Short mmCIF file of C-alpha atoms in Angstrom, two decimals:
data_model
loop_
_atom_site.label_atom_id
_atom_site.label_comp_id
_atom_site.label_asym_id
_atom_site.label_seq_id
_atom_site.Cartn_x
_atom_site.Cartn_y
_atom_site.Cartn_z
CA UNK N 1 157.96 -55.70 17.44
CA UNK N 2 157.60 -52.19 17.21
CA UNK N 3 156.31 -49.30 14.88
CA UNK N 4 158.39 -46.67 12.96
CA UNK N 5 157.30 -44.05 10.49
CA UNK N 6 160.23 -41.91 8.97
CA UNK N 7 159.97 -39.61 5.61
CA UNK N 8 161.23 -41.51 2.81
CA UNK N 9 162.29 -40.43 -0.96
CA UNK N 10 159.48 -40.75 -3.16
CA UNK N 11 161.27 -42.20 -5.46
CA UNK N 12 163.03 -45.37 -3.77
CA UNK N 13 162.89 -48.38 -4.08
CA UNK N 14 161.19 -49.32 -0.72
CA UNK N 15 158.31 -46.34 -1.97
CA UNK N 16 158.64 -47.98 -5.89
CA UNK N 17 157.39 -51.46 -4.08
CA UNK N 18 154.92 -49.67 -1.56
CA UNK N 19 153.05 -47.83 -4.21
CA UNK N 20 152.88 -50.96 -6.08
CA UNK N 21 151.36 -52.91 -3.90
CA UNK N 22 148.98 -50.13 -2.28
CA UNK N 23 147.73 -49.27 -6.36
CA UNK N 24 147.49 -53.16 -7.42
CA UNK N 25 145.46 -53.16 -4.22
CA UNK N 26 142.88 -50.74 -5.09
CA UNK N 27 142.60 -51.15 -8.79
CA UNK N 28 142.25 -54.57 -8.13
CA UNK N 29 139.31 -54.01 -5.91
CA UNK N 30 137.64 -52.10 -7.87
CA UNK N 31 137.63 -53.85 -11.20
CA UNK N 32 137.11 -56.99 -9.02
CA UNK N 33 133.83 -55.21 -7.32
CA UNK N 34 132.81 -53.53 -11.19
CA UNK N 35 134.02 -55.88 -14.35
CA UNK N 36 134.63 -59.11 -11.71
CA UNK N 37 137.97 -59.07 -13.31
CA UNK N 38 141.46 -58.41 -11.58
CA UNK N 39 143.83 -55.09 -12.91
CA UNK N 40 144.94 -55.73 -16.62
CA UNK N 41 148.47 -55.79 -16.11
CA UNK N 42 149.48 -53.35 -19.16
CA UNK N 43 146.78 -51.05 -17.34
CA UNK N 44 148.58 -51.32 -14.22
CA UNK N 45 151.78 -50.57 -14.96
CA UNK N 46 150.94 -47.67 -16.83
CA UNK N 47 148.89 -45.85 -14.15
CA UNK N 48 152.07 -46.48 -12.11
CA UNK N 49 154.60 -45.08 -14.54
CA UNK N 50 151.96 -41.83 -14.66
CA UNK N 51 151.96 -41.08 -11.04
CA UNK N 52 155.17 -41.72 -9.56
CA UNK N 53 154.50 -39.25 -6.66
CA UNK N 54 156.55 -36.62 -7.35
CA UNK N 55 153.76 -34.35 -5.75
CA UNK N 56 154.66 -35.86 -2.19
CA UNK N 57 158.49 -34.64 -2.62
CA UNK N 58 159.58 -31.93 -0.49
CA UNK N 59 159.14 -28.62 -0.65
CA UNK N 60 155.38 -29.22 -1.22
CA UNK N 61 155.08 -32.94 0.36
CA UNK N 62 156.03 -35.71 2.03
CA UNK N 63 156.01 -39.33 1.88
CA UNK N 64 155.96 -41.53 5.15
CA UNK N 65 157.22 -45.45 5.47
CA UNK N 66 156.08 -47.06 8.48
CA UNK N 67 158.12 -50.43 9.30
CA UNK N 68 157.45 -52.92 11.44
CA UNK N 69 159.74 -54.67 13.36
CA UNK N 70 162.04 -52.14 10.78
CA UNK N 71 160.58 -53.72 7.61
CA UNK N 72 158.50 -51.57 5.17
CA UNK N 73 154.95 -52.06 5.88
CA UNK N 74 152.76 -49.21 4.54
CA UNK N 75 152.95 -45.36 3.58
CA UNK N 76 150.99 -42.18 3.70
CA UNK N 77 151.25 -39.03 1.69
CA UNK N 78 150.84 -35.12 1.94
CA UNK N 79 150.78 -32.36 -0.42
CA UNK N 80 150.13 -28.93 -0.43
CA UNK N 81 146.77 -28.45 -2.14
CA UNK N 82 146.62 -24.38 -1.01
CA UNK N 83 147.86 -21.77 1.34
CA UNK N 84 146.59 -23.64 4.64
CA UNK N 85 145.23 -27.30 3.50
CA UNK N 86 147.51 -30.09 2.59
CA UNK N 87 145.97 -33.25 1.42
CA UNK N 88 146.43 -36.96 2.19
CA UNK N 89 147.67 -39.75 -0.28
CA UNK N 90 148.20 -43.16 -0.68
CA UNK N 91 147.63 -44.07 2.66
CA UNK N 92 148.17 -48.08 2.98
CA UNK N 93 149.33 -51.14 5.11
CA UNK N 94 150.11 -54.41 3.61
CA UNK N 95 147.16 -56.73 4.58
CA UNK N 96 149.39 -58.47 6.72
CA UNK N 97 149.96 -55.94 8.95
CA UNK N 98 146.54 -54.82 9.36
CA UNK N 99 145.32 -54.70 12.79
CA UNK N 100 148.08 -53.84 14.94
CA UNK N 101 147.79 -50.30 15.34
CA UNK N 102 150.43 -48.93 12.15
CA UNK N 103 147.37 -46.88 10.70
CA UNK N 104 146.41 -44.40 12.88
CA UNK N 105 150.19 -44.18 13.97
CA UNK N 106 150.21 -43.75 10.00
CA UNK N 107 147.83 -41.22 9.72
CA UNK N 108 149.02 -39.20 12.76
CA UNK N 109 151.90 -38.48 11.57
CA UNK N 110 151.40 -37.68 8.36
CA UNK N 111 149.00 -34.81 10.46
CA UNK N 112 152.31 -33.66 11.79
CA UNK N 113 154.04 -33.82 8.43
CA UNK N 114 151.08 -31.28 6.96
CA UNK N 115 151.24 -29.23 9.70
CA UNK N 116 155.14 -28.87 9.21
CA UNK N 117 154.50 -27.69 5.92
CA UNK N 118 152.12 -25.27 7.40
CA UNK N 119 148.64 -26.68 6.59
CA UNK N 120 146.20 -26.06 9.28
CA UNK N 121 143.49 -28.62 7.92
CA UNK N 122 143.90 -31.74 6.13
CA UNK N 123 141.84 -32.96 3.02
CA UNK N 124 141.23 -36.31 1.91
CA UNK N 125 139.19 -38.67 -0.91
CA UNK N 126 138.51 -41.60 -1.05
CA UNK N 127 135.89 -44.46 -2.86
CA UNK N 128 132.88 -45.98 -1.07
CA UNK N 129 134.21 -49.67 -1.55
CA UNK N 130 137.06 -49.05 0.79
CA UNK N 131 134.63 -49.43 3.74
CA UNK N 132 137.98 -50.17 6.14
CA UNK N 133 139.30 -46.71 5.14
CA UNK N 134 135.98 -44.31 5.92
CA UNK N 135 135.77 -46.27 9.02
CA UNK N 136 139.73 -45.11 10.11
CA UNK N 137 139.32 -42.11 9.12
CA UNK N 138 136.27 -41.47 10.75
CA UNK N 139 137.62 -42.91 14.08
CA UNK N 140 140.35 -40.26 13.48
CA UNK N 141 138.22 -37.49 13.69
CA UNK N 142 137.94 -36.58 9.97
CA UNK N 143 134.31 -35.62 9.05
CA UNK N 144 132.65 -35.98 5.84
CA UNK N 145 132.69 -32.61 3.01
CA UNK N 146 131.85 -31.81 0.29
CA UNK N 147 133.55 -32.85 -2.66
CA UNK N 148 136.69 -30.50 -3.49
CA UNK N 149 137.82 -32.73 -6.59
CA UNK N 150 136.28 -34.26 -9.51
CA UNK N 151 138.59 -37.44 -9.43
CA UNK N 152 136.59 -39.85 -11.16
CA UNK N 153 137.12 -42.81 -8.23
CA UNK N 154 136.69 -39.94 -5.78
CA UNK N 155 133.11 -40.67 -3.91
CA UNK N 156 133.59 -39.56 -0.42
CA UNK N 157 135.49 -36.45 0.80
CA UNK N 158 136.68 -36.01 4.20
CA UNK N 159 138.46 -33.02 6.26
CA UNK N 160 140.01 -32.52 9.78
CA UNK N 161 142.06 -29.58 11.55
CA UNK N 162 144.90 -29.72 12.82
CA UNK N 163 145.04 -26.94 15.16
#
């Protein structure tokens, strides 16, 4: 089995089920780790509806698909946040395809995606439960900043250039 990453429509079907899974993931985790409850599903599917990811559409973005074995198996996101920084979204593997190598490939090229739409440094949040996540993106040369949001689930902020 091999790796593939390819741009993909925000808005398809193989995203639709992507984002789902990568958002029940995290909200779950976090109500699970603050209220010891799971996502309530009304919740969940309106926090979906509200960010469909139109912001990762070309001109200004991108969404990747990796597949493995050419089946869908995660994404990553970039935007254009200014004139030379893009930012990195929704960057996620199914837990079953963890530990084979798709998420740096993941990350990577999303790097060359931001750098095609001219970003020369890459921006990123992320929570401090998501302990697997710091750890890649550490490992990936992305070093700790200072916060550039005020997203209230934001609680660590990390950058990297890409030149």
């Amino acid at each position: 089995m091999n790796w593939t990453v390819a741009p993909e429509p925000y808005d398809s079907p193989v995203a639709a089920a992507l984002w789902r899974a990568y958002y029940t993931e995290v909200s779950d985790r976090w109500y699970l780790l603050h209220q010891g409850r799971r996502t309530d599903p009304e919740e969940l599917e309106r926090e979906i509806a509200a960010q469909p990811g139109a912001d990762l559409a070309p001109p200004r973005g991108r969404l990747l698909v990796a597949r493995y074995g050419g089946e869908p198996a995660g994404t990553a996101g970039v935007r254009r946040y200014d004139g030379t920084t893009a930012e990195l979204k929704r960057v996620f593997l199914h837990p079953s395809m963890r530990g084979r190598g798709g998420a740096p490939l993941l990350v990577r090229a999303a790097e060359d995606a931001a750098r095609a739409l001219g970003a020369a440094r890459l921006i990123l949040d992320t929570r401090g439960d998501l302990v697997e996540a710091r750890a890649l993106y550490a490992r990936l040369g992305y070093k700790e900043t200072e916060p550039y949001n005020d997203d209230r689930y934001a609680e660590h902020w990390f950058a990297k250039s890409l030149t």
